[in-house]
Amino acid sequence: MAVGIFDSGLGGLTVYDAVRKAQPDLPIVYFGDNAHAPYGVRDADDIFNLTTSAVERLWEAGCDLVILACNTASAAALRKMQESWLPEDKRVLGVFVPLIEALTERQWGDNSPPREVAVKHVALFATPATVSSRAFQRELAFRAIGVDVEAQACGGVVDAIEEGDTILAEALVRSHVDALKRKMPSPEAAILGCTHYPWMEDTFQDALGKDVKVYSQASLVADSLGDYLERHPKMRGEGTENMFLTTGDPKKVSAHATQFLRRSVEFVSA
Ligand code: DGL
């Protein structure tokens, strides 16, 4: 009964944390590809190869359903995985759609034609690979019309978070928000389109100002996972153990994860 949660590193722990709170008894196997983070500066083939080998490791751990809690992998690899790689009895879900459904005021799985929505000016903060994929704009265009999106590639933020350097991460967030505001002075909403960024949510909110509604994915993804598992109870998989796997140095990754989650987390080698 285990579900897999994958990220290039520590960012997916924001999703893990929200899922854990919503479903305290669900066995979860977390996989952080910390040895290869950040993914946001890699090309699409590289991201596809790294993501599929991580997901295969999660199959081995008894997970039939894996959440790609990584926007970069969701943007660069998910479609190809679903079209040409995924075995029939397995599922991989991305993190974009729940967020866009919230932004466009839609119920889960509402596939009606695009329509006008309340927000007109949206700032997107994401990794360079997510921004250049334009996956967010594509998914949004299926659901909403007349929304102006300004995207800011936030180079360096993921590296700083992975290193546990929150002072550098904070300075970089402020400079990326400044750069965004030069292009779009008054966004109504801001999307944190990388699962690492919720660790810096207060800084984003402070730099953007209190009138900007900041959307972050963790709780939206947790809600949509709960909904999915209710409709597809068989996808809970065979695994029964909670585990934290990493391709990086387990000691260092455990220390940084413990710092961010504010409770002890023990990673082992993948
Ligand atoms: N948390 C990943 C995301 O949501 C970070 C990507 C990276 O490793 O650059 O995009």
PDB file of N, CA, C and O in Angstrom, residues 75-116:
ATOM      1  N   ALA A  75       7.257  18.903 -16.350  1.00  0.00           N
ATOM      2  CA  ALA A  75       7.238  19.717 -17.575  1.00  0.00           C
ATOM      3  C   ALA A  75       8.028  19.052 -18.698  1.00  0.00           C
ATOM      4  O   ALA A  75       7.596  19.050 -19.847  1.00  0.00           O
ATOM      5  N   ALA A  76       9.180  18.465 -18.360  1.00  0.00           N
ATOM      6  CA  ALA A  76      10.079  18.006 -19.426  1.00  0.00           C
ATOM      7  C   ALA A  76       9.900  16.537 -19.778  1.00  0.00           C
ATOM      8  O   ALA A  76      10.281  16.123 -20.878  1.00  0.00           O
ATOM      9  N   ALA A  77       9.354  15.712 -18.863  1.00  0.00           N
ATOM     10  CA  ALA A  77       9.372  14.265 -19.107  1.00  0.00           C
ATOM     11  C   ALA A  77       8.014  13.574 -19.011  1.00  0.00           C
ATOM     12  O   ALA A  77       7.834  12.507 -19.590  1.00  0.00           O
ATOM     13  N   LEU A  78       7.068  14.165 -18.290  1.00  0.00           N
ATOM     14  CA  LEU A  78       5.836  13.424 -17.973  1.00  0.00           C
ATOM     15  C   LEU A  78       5.058  12.987 -19.211  1.00  0.00           C
ATOM     16  O   LEU A  78       4.641  11.832 -19.326  1.00  0.00           O
ATOM     17  N   ARG A  79       4.895  13.899 -20.149  1.00  0.00           N
ATOM     18  CA  ARG A  79       4.085  13.558 -21.324  1.00  0.00           C
ATOM     19  C   ARG A  79       4.695  12.364 -22.082  1.00  0.00           C
ATOM     20  O   ARG A  79       4.010  11.399 -22.408  1.00  0.00           O
ATOM     21  N   LYS A  80       6.025  12.421 -22.291  1.00  0.00           N
ATOM     22  CA  LYS A  80       6.710  11.322 -23.000  1.00  0.00           C
ATOM     23  C   LYS A  80       6.594  10.016 -22.195  1.00  0.00           C
ATOM     24  O   LYS A  80       6.402   8.940 -22.760  1.00  0.00           O
ATOM     25  N   MET A  81       6.703  10.115 -20.869  1.00  0.00           N
ATOM     26  CA  MET A  81       6.581   8.908 -20.037  1.00  0.00           C
ATOM     27  C   MET A  81       5.199   8.288 -20.217  1.00  0.00           C
ATOM     28  O   MET A  81       5.065   7.080 -20.372  1.00  0.00           O
ATOM     29  N   GLN A  82       4.176   9.143 -20.175  1.00  0.00           N
ATOM     30  CA  GLN A  82       2.806   8.613 -20.272  1.00  0.00           C
ATOM     31  C   GLN A  82       2.514   8.072 -21.672  1.00  0.00           C
ATOM     32  O   GLN A  82       1.796   7.099 -21.830  1.00  0.00           O
ATOM     33  N   GLU A  83       3.118   8.697 -22.687  1.00  0.00           N
ATOM     34  CA  GLU A  83       2.814   8.275 -24.057  1.00  0.00           C
ATOM     35  C   GLU A  83       3.572   7.012 -24.471  1.00  0.00           C
ATOM     36  O   GLU A  83       3.056   6.184 -25.194  1.00  0.00           O
ATOM     37  N   SER A  84       4.839   6.867 -24.007  1.00  0.00           N
ATOM     38  CA  SER A  84       5.635   5.794 -24.606  1.00  0.00           C
ATOM     39  C   SER A  84       6.428   4.942 -23.622  1.00  0.00           C
ATOM     40  O   SER A  84       7.176   4.074 -24.039  1.00  0.00           O
ATOM     41  N   TRP A  85       6.284   5.155 -22.350  1.00  0.00           N
ATOM     42  CA  TRP A  85       7.176   4.445 -21.433  1.00  0.00           C
ATOM     43  C   TRP A  85       6.446   3.692 -20.326  1.00  0.00           C
ATOM     44  O   TRP A  85       6.883   2.623 -19.901  1.00  0.00           O
ATOM     45  N   LEU A  86       5.325   4.221 -19.893  1.00  0.00           N
ATOM     46  CA  LEU A  86       4.668   3.729 -18.687  1.00  0.00           C
ATOM     47  C   LEU A  86       4.036   2.347 -18.878  1.00  0.00           C
ATOM     48  O   LEU A  86       3.232   2.167 -19.783  1.00  0.00           O
ATOM     49  N   PRO A  87       4.367   1.344 -18.022  1.00  0.00           N
ATOM     50  CA  PRO A  87       3.666   0.058 -18.113  1.00  0.00           C
ATOM     51  C   PRO A  87       2.179   0.243 -17.792  1.00  0.00           C
ATOM     52  O   PRO A  87       1.819   1.180 -17.069  1.00  0.00           O
ATOM     53  N   GLU A  88       1.346  -0.669 -18.301  1.00  0.00           N
ATOM     54  CA  GLU A  88      -0.107  -0.500 -18.170  1.00  0.00           C
ATOM     55  C   GLU A  88      -0.630  -0.461 -16.743  1.00  0.00           C
ATOM     56  O   GLU A  88      -1.617   0.196 -16.443  1.00  0.00           O
ATOM     57  N   ASP A  89       0.073  -1.213 -15.866  1.00  0.00           N
ATOM     58  CA  ASP A  89      -0.433  -1.323 -14.485  1.00  0.00           C
ATOM     59  C   ASP A  89       0.147  -0.251 -13.559  1.00  0.00           C
ATOM     60  O   ASP A  89      -0.020  -0.331 -12.346  1.00  0.00           O
ATOM     61  N   LYS A  90       0.858   0.722 -14.105  1.00  0.00           N
ATOM     62  CA  LYS A  90       1.474   1.760 -13.267  1.00  0.00           C
ATOM     63  C   LYS A  90       0.927   3.139 -13.655  1.00  0.00           C
ATOM     64  O   LYS A  90       0.488   3.337 -14.788  1.00  0.00           O
ATOM     65  N   ARG A  91       1.027   4.067 -12.706  1.00  0.00           N
ATOM     66  CA  ARG A  91       0.582   5.443 -12.977  1.00  0.00           C
ATOM     67  C   ARG A  91       1.625   6.434 -12.461  1.00  0.00           C
ATOM     68  O   ARG A  91       2.239   6.219 -11.414  1.00  0.00           O
ATOM     69  N   VAL A  92       1.783   7.511 -13.219  1.00  0.00           N
ATOM     70  CA  VAL A  92       2.645   8.606 -12.786  1.00  0.00           C
ATOM     71  C   VAL A  92       1.824   9.880 -12.911  1.00  0.00           C
ATOM     72  O   VAL A  92       1.242  10.145 -13.966  1.00  0.00           O
ATOM     73  N   LEU A  93       1.747  10.638 -11.828  1.00  0.00           N
ATOM     74  CA  LEU A  93       0.975  11.887 -11.854  1.00  0.00           C
ATOM     75  C   LEU A  93       1.910  13.074 -11.655  1.00  0.00           C
ATOM     76  O   LEU A  93       2.836  13.017 -10.838  1.00  0.00           O
ATOM     77  N   GLY A  94       1.638  14.156 -12.378  1.00  0.00           N
ATOM     78  CA  GLY A  94       2.461  15.355 -12.237  1.00  0.00           C
ATOM     79  C   GLY A  94       1.852  16.342 -11.242  1.00  0.00           C
ATOM     80  O   GLY A  94       0.822  16.057 -10.621  1.00  0.00           O
ATOM     81  N   VAL A  95       2.504  17.483 -11.099  1.00  0.00           N
ATOM     82  CA  VAL A  95       2.041  18.446 -10.094  1.00  0.00           C
ATOM     83  C   VAL A  95       1.457  19.733 -10.684  1.00  0.00           C
ATOM     84  O   VAL A  95       1.009  20.607  -9.956  1.00  0.00           O
ATOM     85  N   PHE A  96       1.435  19.816 -12.023  1.00  0.00           N
ATOM     86  CA  PHE A  96       0.953  21.055 -12.645  1.00  0.00           C
ATOM     87  C   PHE A  96      -0.562  21.224 -12.578  1.00  0.00           C
ATOM     88  O   PHE A  96      -1.073  22.286 -12.282  1.00  0.00           O
ATOM     89  N   VAL A  97      -1.254  20.127 -12.920  1.00  0.00           N
ATOM     90  CA  VAL A  97      -2.690  20.244 -13.172  1.00  0.00           C
ATOM     91  C   VAL A  97      -3.478  20.677 -11.928  1.00  0.00           C
ATOM     92  O   VAL A  97      -4.300  21.595 -12.021  1.00  0.00           O
ATOM     93  N   PRO A  98      -3.219  20.078 -10.729  1.00  0.00           N
ATOM     94  CA  PRO A  98      -3.989  20.533  -9.561  1.00  0.00           C
ATOM     95  C   PRO A  98      -3.842  22.036  -9.316  1.00  0.00           C
ATOM     96  O   PRO A  98      -4.803  22.729  -8.959  1.00  0.00           O
ATOM     97  N   LEU A  99      -2.644  22.545  -9.565  1.00  0.00           N
ATOM     98  CA  LEU A  99      -2.382  23.965  -9.363  1.00  0.00           C
ATOM     99  C   LEU A  99      -3.163  24.828 -10.359  1.00  0.00           C
ATOM    100  O   LEU A  99      -3.793  25.828  -9.994  1.00  0.00           O
ATOM    101  N   ILE A 100      -3.162  24.398 -11.604  1.00  0.00           N
ATOM    102  CA  ILE A 100      -3.848  25.182 -12.637  1.00  0.00           C
ATOM    103  C   ILE A 100      -5.364  25.102 -12.435  1.00  0.00           C
ATOM    104  O   ILE A 100      -6.079  26.076 -12.644  1.00  0.00           O
ATOM    105  N   GLU A 101      -5.833  23.938 -11.976  1.00  0.00           N
ATOM    106  CA  GLU A 101      -7.273  23.837 -11.689  1.00  0.00           C
ATOM    107  C   GLU A 101      -7.661  24.808 -10.567  1.00  0.00           C
ATOM    108  O   GLU A 101      -8.710  25.439 -10.633  1.00  0.00           O
ATOM    109  N   ALA A 102      -6.796  24.947  -9.556  1.00  0.00           N
ATOM    110  CA  ALA A 102      -7.106  25.886  -8.461  1.00  0.00           C
ATOM    111  C   ALA A 102      -7.114  27.320  -8.987  1.00  0.00           C
ATOM    112  O   ALA A 102      -8.015  28.105  -8.699  1.00  0.00           O
ATOM    113  N   LEU A 103      -6.117  27.641  -9.804  1.00  0.00           N
ATOM    114  CA  LEU A 103      -6.002  28.998 -10.340  1.00  0.00           C
ATOM    115  C   LEU A 103      -7.185  29.344 -11.236  1.00  0.00           C
ATOM    116  O   LEU A 103      -7.638  30.490 -11.280  1.00  0.00           O
ATOM    117  N   THR A 104      -7.686  28.340 -11.952  1.00  0.00           N
ATOM    118  CA  THR A 104      -8.765  28.606 -12.909  1.00  0.00           C
ATOM    119  C   THR A 104     -10.128  28.198 -12.344  1.00  0.00           C
ATOM    120  O   THR A 104     -11.097  28.046 -13.101  1.00  0.00           O
ATOM    121  N   GLU A 105     -10.179  28.007 -11.043  1.00  0.00           N
ATOM    122  CA  GLU A 105     -11.434  27.752 -10.314  1.00  0.00           C
ATOM    123  C   GLU A 105     -12.187  26.554 -10.880  1.00  0.00           C
ATOM    124  O   GLU A 105     -13.393  26.596 -11.060  1.00  0.00           O
ATOM    125  N   ARG A 106     -11.455  25.486 -11.177  1.00  0.00           N
ATOM    126  CA  ARG A 106     -12.106  24.286 -11.718  1.00  0.00           C
ATOM    127  C   ARG A 106     -12.109  23.161 -10.714  1.00  0.00           C
ATOM    128  O   ARG A 106     -11.182  23.037  -9.911  1.00  0.00           O
ATOM    129  N   GLN A 107     -13.132  22.310 -10.814  1.00  0.00           N
ATOM    130  CA  GLN A 107     -13.152  21.068 -10.047  1.00  0.00           C
ATOM    131  C   GLN A 107     -12.194  20.086 -10.706  1.00  0.00           C
ATOM    132  O   GLN A 107     -11.895  20.204 -11.887  1.00  0.00           O
ATOM    133  N   TRP A 108     -11.756  19.075  -9.923  1.00  0.00           N
ATOM    134  CA  TRP A 108     -10.859  18.052 -10.431  1.00  0.00           C
ATOM    135  C   TRP A 108     -11.408  17.446 -11.728  1.00  0.00           C
ATOM    136  O   TRP A 108     -12.581  17.064 -11.784  1.00  0.00           O
ATOM    137  N   GLY A 109     -10.575  17.409 -12.765  1.00  0.00           N
ATOM    138  CA  GLY A 109     -10.962  16.714 -13.991  1.00  0.00           C
ATOM    139  C   GLY A 109     -12.025  17.411 -14.838  1.00  0.00           C
ATOM    140  O   GLY A 109     -12.577  16.810 -15.748  1.00  0.00           O
ATOM    141  N   ASP A 110     -12.328  18.683 -14.544  1.00  0.00           N
ATOM    142  CA  ASP A 110     -13.291  19.426 -15.366  1.00  0.00           C
ATOM    143  C   ASP A 110     -12.604  19.783 -16.683  1.00  0.00           C
ATOM    144  O   ASP A 110     -11.718  20.625 -16.730  1.00  0.00           O
ATOM    145  N   ASN A 111     -13.032  19.074 -17.747  1.00  0.00           N
ATOM    146  CA  ASN A 111     -12.374  19.277 -19.041  1.00  0.00           C
ATOM    147  C   ASN A 111     -13.201  20.127 -20.002  1.00  0.00           C
ATOM    148  O   ASN A 111     -13.056  20.028 -21.216  1.00  0.00           O
ATOM    149  N   SER A 112     -14.063  20.970 -19.449  1.00  0.00           N
ATOM    150  CA  SER A 112     -14.867  21.825 -20.317  1.00  0.00           C
ATOM    151  C   SER A 112     -13.961  22.850 -21.015  1.00  0.00           C
ATOM    152  O   SER A 112     -12.831  23.072 -20.589  1.00  0.00           O
ATOM    153  N   PRO A 113     -14.468  23.490 -22.077  1.00  0.00           N
ATOM    154  CA  PRO A 113     -13.625  24.403 -22.857  1.00  0.00           C
ATOM    155  C   PRO A 113     -13.076  25.561 -22.011  1.00  0.00           C
ATOM    156  O   PRO A 113     -13.647  25.897 -20.964  1.00  0.00           O
ATOM    157  N   PRO A 114     -11.977  26.166 -22.470  1.00  0.00           N
ATOM    158  CA  PRO A 114     -11.383  27.276 -21.709  1.00  0.00           C
ATOM    159  C   PRO A 114     -12.364  28.434 -21.546  1.00  0.00           C
ATOM    160  O   PRO A 114     -13.186  28.682 -22.435  1.00  0.00           O
ATOM    161  N   ARG A 115     -12.272  29.123 -20.414  1.00  0.00           N
ATOM    162  CA  ARG A 115     -13.191  30.251 -20.183  1.00  0.00           C
ATOM    163  C   ARG A 115     -12.452  31.356 -19.430  1.00  0.00           C
ATOM    164  O   ARG A 115     -11.354  31.143 -18.905  1.00  0.00           O
ATOM    165  N   GLU A 116     -13.116  32.512 -19.351  1.00  0.00           N
ATOM    166  CA  GLU A 116     -12.514  33.642 -18.618  1.00  0.00           C
ATOM    167  C   GLU A 116     -12.487  33.324 -17.131  1.00  0.00           C
ATOM    168  O   GLU A 116     -13.425  32.726 -16.612  1.00  0.00           O
TER     169      GLU A 116
END
